[in-house]
mmCIF file of C-alpha atoms in Angstrom:
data_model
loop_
_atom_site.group_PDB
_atom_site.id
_atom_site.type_symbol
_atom_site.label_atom_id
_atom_site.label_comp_id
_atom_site.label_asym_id
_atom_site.label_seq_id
_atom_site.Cartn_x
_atom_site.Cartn_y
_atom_site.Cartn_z
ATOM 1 C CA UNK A 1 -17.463 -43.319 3.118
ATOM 2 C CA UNK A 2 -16.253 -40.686 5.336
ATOM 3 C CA UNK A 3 -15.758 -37.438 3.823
ATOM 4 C CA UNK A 4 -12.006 -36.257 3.915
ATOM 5 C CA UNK A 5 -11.327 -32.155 5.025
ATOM 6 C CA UNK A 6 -8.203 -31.269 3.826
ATOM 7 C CA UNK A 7 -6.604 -28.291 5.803
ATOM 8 C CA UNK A 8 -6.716 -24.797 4.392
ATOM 9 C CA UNK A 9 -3.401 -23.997 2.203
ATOM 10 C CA UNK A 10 -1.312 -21.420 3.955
ATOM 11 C CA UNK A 11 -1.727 -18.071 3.556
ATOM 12 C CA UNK A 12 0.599 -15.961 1.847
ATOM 13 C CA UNK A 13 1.375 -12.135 1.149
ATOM 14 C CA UNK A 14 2.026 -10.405 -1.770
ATOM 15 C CA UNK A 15 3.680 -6.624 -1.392
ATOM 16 C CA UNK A 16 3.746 -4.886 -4.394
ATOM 17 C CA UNK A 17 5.841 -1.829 -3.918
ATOM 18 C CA UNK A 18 7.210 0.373 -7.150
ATOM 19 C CA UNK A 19 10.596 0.660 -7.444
ATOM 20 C CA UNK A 20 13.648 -1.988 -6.229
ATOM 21 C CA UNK A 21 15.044 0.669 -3.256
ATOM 22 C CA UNK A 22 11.208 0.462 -1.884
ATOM 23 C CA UNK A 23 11.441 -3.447 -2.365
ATOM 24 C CA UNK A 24 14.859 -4.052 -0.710
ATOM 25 C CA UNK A 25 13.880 -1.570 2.077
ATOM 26 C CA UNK A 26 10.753 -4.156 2.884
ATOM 27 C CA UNK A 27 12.841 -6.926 2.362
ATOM 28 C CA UNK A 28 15.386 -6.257 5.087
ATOM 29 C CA UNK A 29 12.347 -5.316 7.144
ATOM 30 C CA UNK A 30 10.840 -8.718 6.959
ATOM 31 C CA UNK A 31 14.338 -10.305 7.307
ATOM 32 C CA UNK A 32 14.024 -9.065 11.131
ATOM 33 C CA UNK A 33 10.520 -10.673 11.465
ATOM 34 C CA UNK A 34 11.318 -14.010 10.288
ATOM 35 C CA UNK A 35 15.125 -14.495 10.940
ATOM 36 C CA UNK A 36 15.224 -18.302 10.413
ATOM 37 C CA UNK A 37 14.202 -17.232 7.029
ATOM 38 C CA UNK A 38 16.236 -16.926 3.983
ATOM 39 C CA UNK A 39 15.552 -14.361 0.910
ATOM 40 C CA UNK A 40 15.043 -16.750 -1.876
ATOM 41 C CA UNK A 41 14.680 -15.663 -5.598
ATOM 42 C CA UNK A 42 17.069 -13.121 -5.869
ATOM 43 C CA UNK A 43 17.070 -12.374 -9.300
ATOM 44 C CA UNK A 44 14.601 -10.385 -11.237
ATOM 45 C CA UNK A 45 11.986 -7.909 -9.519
ATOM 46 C CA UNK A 46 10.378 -10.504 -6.877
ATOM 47 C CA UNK A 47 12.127 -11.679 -3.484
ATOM 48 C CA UNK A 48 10.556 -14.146 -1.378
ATOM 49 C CA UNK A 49 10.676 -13.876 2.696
ATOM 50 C CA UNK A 50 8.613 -16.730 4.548
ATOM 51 C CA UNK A 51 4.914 -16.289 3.585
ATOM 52 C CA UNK A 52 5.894 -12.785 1.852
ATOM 53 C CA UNK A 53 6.340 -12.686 -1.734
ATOM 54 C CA UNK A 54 7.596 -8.846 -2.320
ATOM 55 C CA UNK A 55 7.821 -7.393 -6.132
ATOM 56 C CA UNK A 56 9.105 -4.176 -7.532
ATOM 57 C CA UNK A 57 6.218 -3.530 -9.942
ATOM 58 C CA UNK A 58 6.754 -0.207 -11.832
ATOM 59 C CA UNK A 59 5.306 3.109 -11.276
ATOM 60 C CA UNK A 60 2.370 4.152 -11.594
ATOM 61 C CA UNK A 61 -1.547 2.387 -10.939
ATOM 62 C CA UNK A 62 -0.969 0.826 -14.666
ATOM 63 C CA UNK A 63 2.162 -0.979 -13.818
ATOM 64 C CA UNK A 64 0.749 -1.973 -10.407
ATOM 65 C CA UNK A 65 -2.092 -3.515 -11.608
ATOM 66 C CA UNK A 66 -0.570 -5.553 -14.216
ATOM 67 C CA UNK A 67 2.191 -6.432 -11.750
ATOM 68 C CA UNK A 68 -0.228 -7.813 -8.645
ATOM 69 C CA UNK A 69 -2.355 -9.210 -11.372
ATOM 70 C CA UNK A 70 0.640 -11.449 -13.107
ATOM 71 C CA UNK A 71 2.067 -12.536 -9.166
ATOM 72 C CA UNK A 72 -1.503 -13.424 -8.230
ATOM 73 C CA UNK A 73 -1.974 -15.537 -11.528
ATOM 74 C CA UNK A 74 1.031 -17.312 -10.812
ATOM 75 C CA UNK A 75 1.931 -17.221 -7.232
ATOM 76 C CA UNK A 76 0.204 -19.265 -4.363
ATOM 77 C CA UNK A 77 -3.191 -18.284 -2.375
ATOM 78 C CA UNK A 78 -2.602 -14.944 -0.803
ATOM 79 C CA UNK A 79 -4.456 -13.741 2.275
ATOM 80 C CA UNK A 80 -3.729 -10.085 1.368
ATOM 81 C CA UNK A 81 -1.829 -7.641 -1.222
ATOM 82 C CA UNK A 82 0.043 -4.790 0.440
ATOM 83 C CA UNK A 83 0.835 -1.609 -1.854
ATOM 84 C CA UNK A 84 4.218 -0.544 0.248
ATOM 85 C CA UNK A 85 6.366 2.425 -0.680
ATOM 86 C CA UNK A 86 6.767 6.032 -0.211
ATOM 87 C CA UNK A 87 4.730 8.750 -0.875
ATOM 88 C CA UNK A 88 4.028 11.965 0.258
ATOM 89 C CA UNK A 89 1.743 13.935 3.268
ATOM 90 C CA UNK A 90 -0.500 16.003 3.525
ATOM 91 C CA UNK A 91 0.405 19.102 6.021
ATOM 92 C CA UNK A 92 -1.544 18.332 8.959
ATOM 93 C CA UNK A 93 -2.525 14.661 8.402
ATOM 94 C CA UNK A 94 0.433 13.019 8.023
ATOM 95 C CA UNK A 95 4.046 14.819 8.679
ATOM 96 C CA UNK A 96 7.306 13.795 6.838
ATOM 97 C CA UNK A 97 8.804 10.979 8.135
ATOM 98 C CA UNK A 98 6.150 9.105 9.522
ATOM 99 C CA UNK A 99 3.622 6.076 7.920
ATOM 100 C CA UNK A 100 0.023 6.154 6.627
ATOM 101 C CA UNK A 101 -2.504 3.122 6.888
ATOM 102 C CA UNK A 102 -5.138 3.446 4.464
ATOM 103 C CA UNK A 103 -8.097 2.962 5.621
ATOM 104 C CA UNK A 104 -9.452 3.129 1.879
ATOM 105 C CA UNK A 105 -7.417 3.636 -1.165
ATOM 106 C CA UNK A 106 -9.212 6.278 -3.691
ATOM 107 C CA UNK A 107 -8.225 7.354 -7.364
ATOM 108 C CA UNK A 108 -8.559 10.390 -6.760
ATOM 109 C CA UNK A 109 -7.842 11.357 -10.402
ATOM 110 C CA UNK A 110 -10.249 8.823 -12.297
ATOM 111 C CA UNK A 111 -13.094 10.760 -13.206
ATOM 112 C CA UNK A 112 -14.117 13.663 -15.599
ATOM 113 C CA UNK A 113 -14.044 17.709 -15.173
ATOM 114 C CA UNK A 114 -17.212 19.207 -15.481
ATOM 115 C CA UNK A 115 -19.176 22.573 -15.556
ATOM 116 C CA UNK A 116 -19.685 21.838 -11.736
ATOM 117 C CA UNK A 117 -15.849 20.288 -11.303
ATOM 118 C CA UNK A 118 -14.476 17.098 -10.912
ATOM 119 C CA UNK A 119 -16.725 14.078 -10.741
ATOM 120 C CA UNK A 120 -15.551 11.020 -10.098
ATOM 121 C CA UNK A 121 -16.348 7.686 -12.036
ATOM 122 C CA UNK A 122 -18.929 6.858 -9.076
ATOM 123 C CA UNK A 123 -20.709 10.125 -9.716
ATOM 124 C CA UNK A 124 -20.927 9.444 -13.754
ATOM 125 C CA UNK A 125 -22.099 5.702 -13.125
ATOM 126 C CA UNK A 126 -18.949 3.892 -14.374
ATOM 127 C CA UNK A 127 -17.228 1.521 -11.421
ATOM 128 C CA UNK A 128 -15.879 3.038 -8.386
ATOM 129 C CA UNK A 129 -12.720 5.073 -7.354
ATOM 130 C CA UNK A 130 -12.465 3.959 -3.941
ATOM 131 C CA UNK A 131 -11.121 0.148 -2.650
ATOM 132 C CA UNK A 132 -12.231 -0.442 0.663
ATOM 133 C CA UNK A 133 -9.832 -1.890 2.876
ATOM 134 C CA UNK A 134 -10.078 -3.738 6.629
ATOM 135 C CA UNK A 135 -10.212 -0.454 9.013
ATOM 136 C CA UNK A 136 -9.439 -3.098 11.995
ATOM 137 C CA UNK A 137 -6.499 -4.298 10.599
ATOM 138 C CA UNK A 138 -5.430 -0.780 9.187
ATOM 139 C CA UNK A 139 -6.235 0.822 12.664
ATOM 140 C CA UNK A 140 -4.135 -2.311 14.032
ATOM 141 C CA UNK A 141 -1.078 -1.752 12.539
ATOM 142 C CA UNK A 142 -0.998 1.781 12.923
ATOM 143 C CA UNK A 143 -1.124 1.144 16.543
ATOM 144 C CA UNK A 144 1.598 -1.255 16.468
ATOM 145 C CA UNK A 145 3.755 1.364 14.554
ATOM 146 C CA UNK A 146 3.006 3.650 17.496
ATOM 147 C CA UNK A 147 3.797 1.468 20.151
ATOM 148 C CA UNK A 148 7.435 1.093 18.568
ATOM 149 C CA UNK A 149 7.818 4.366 18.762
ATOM 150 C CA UNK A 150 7.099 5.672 15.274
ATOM 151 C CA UNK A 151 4.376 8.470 14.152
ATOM 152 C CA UNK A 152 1.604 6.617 12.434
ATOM 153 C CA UNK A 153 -1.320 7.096 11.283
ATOM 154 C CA UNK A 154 -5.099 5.417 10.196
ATOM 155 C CA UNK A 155 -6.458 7.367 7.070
ATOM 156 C CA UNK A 156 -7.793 6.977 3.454
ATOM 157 C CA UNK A 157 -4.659 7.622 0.791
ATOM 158 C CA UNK A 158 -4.991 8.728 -2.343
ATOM 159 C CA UNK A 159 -3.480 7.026 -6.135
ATOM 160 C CA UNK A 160 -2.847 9.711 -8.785
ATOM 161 C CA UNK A 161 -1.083 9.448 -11.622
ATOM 162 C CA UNK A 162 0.191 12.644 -11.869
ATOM 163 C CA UNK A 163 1.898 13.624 -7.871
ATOM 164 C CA UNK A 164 0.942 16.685 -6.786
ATOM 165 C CA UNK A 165 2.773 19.801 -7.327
ATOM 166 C CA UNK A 166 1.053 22.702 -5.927
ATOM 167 C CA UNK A 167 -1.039 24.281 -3.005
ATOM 168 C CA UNK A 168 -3.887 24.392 -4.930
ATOM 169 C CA UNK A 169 -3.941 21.006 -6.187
ATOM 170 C CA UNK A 170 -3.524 19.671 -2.481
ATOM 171 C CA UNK A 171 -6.318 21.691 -1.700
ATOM 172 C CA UNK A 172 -8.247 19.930 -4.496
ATOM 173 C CA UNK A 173 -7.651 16.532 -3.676
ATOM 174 C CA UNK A 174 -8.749 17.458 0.023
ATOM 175 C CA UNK A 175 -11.895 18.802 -1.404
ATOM 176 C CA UNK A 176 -12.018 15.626 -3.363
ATOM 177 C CA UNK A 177 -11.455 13.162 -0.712
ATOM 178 C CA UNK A 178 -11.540 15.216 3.014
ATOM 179 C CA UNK A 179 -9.592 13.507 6.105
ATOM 180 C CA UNK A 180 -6.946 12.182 3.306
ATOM 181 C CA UNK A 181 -3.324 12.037 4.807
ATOM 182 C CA UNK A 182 -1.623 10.575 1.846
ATOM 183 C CA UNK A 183 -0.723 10.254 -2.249
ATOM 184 C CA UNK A 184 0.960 7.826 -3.784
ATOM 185 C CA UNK A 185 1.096 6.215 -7.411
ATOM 186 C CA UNK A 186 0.241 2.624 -7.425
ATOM 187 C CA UNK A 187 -1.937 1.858 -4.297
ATOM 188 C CA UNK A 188 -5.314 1.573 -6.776
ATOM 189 C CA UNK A 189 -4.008 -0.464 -9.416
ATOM 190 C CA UNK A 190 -2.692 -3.309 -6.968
ATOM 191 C CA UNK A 191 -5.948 -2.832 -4.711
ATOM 192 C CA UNK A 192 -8.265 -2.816 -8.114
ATOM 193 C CA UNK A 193 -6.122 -6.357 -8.997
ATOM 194 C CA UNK A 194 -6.642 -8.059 -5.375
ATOM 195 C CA UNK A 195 -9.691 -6.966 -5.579
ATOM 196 C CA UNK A 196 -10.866 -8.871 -8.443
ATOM 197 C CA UNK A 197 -9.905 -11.810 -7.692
ATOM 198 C CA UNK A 198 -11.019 -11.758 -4.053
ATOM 199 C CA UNK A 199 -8.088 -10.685 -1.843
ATOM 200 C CA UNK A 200 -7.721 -8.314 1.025
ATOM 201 C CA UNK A 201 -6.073 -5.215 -0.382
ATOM 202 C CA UNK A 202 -4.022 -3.089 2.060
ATOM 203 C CA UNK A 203 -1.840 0.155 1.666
ATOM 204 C CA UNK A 204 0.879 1.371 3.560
ATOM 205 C CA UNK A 205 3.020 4.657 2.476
ATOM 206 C CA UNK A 206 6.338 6.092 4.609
ATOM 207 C CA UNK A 207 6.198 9.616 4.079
ATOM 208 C CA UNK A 208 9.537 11.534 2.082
ATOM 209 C CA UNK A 209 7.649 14.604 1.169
ATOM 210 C CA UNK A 210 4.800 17.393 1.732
ATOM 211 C CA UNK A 211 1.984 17.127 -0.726
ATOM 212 C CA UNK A 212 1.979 20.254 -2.571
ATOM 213 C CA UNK A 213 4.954 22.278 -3.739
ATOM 214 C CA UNK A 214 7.819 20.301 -5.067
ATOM 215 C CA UNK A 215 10.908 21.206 -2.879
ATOM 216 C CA UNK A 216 13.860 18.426 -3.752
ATOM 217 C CA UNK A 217 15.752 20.272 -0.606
ATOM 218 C CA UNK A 218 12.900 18.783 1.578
ATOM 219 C CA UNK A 219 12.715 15.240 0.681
ATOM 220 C CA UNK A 220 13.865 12.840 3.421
ATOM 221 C CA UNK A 221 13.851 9.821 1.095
ATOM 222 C CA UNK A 222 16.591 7.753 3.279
ATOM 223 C CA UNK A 223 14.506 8.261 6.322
ATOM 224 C CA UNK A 224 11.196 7.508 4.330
ATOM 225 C CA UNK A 225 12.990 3.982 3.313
ATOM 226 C CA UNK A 226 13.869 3.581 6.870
ATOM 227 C CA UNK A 227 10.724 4.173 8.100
ATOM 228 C CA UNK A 228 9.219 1.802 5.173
ATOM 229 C CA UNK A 229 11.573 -0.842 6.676
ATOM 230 C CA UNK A 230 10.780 -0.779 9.915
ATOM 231 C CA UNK A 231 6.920 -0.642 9.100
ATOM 232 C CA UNK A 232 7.988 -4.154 7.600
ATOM 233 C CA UNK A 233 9.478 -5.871 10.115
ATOM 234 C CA UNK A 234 6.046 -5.347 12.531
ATOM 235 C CA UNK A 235 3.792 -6.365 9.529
ATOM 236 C CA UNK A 236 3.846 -9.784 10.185
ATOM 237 C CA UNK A 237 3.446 -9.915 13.798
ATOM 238 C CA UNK A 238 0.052 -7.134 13.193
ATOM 239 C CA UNK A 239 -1.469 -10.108 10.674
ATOM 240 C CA UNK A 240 -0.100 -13.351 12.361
ATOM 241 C CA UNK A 241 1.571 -14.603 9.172
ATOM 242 C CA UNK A 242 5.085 -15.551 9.157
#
């Protein structure tokens, strides 16, 4: 009897961003992408666009763990899980307004001080701070960005769970984690989740803020969201899933 091959199930998307304006703002994005689609599920923290299954997940790397880890459970086969939101730059990596790609997402908090400084969980033996993800594709859709027209770029960005609030903690982190161009607070948790159970993890943060001092007068939140939303509307074309 010939054996049957059954076709692949399509691949899906999960973006986990934190809060609902960072959700909406990716929503409307992939509303341009797809506009024979309709945004189904409209109540509750997940939206559905085509292939892309977007959640507001909480702040923080707790919440976004348990969050990706609870839509993967019970949500179809995804191809990849984005961590999308906004975050902040560092000053002359990344300047306000424009998107980071991470090329690897580090925790750059999850470790222990010691007599000789921080050392991270890889450096005392217990798991690993850093999720690799696909440079090609990261370095892909940073170029796409560009060629619309918007500053992007390619670089590892960094999950704390405490955002930065002075010079010499920027300093720190660079120390930590050198060529960095952004922080966040949930890209780990959602990559540690996909991770797990297999899945392409990816990271993309629309820059409101300088990493270091807090100045409230500085943050360009609206154009951040903008930014976030326009970021969404090429994501789909950048991994040929619609």
């Amino acid at each position: 009897m010939k054996k049957r091959i059954l076709p692949d199930p399509p691949a899906y998307v999960l973006i986990v961003a934190a809060v609902e304006a960072e959700r909406d703002a990716v929503v409307r994005g992939l509303m341009k992408a797809c506009p024979e689609e309709s945004c189904g599920e409209a109540e509750g923290p997940l939206r559905r666009v085509g292939r892309y299954i977007v959640v507001a997940g909480g702040v923080g790397p707790a919440a976004a763990a348990a969050s990706t880890a609870l839509a993967i459970a019970g949500g179809p086969p995804l191809r990849y899980v984005v961590s999308a939101g906004i975050g902040g730059g560092f000053p002359g990596a990344a300047p306000i307004g424009s998107v980071v790609v991470a090329t690897e997402i580090v925790c750059a908090d999850l470790g222990a001080e010691t007599a000789q400084g921080f050392a991270s969980v890889d450096e005392l033996g217990f798991g690993s701070w850093r999720v690799k993800t696909d440079r090609e594709v990261a370095e892909a859709l940073a170029e796409a960005l560009r060629q619309a027209g918007m500053a992007a770029t390619a670089a590892p960005v960094l999950t704390l769970s405490t955002v930065t609030g002075s010079g010499e903690t920027a300093a720190e982190l660079l120390r930590r984690v050198p060529g960095a161009a952004a922080e966040a607070m949930e890209g780990y948790g959602a990559a540690l989740a996909a991770s797990m159970h297999g899945i392409e993890a990816m990271e993309v943060r629309a820059l409101s803020n300088a990493v270091g001092p807090r100045d409230r007068d500085a943050w360009r939140i609206g154009d951040a969201l903008a930014a976030l939303e326009r970021t969404a509307a090429i994501l789909p074309e950048v991994l040929n899933i619609r």
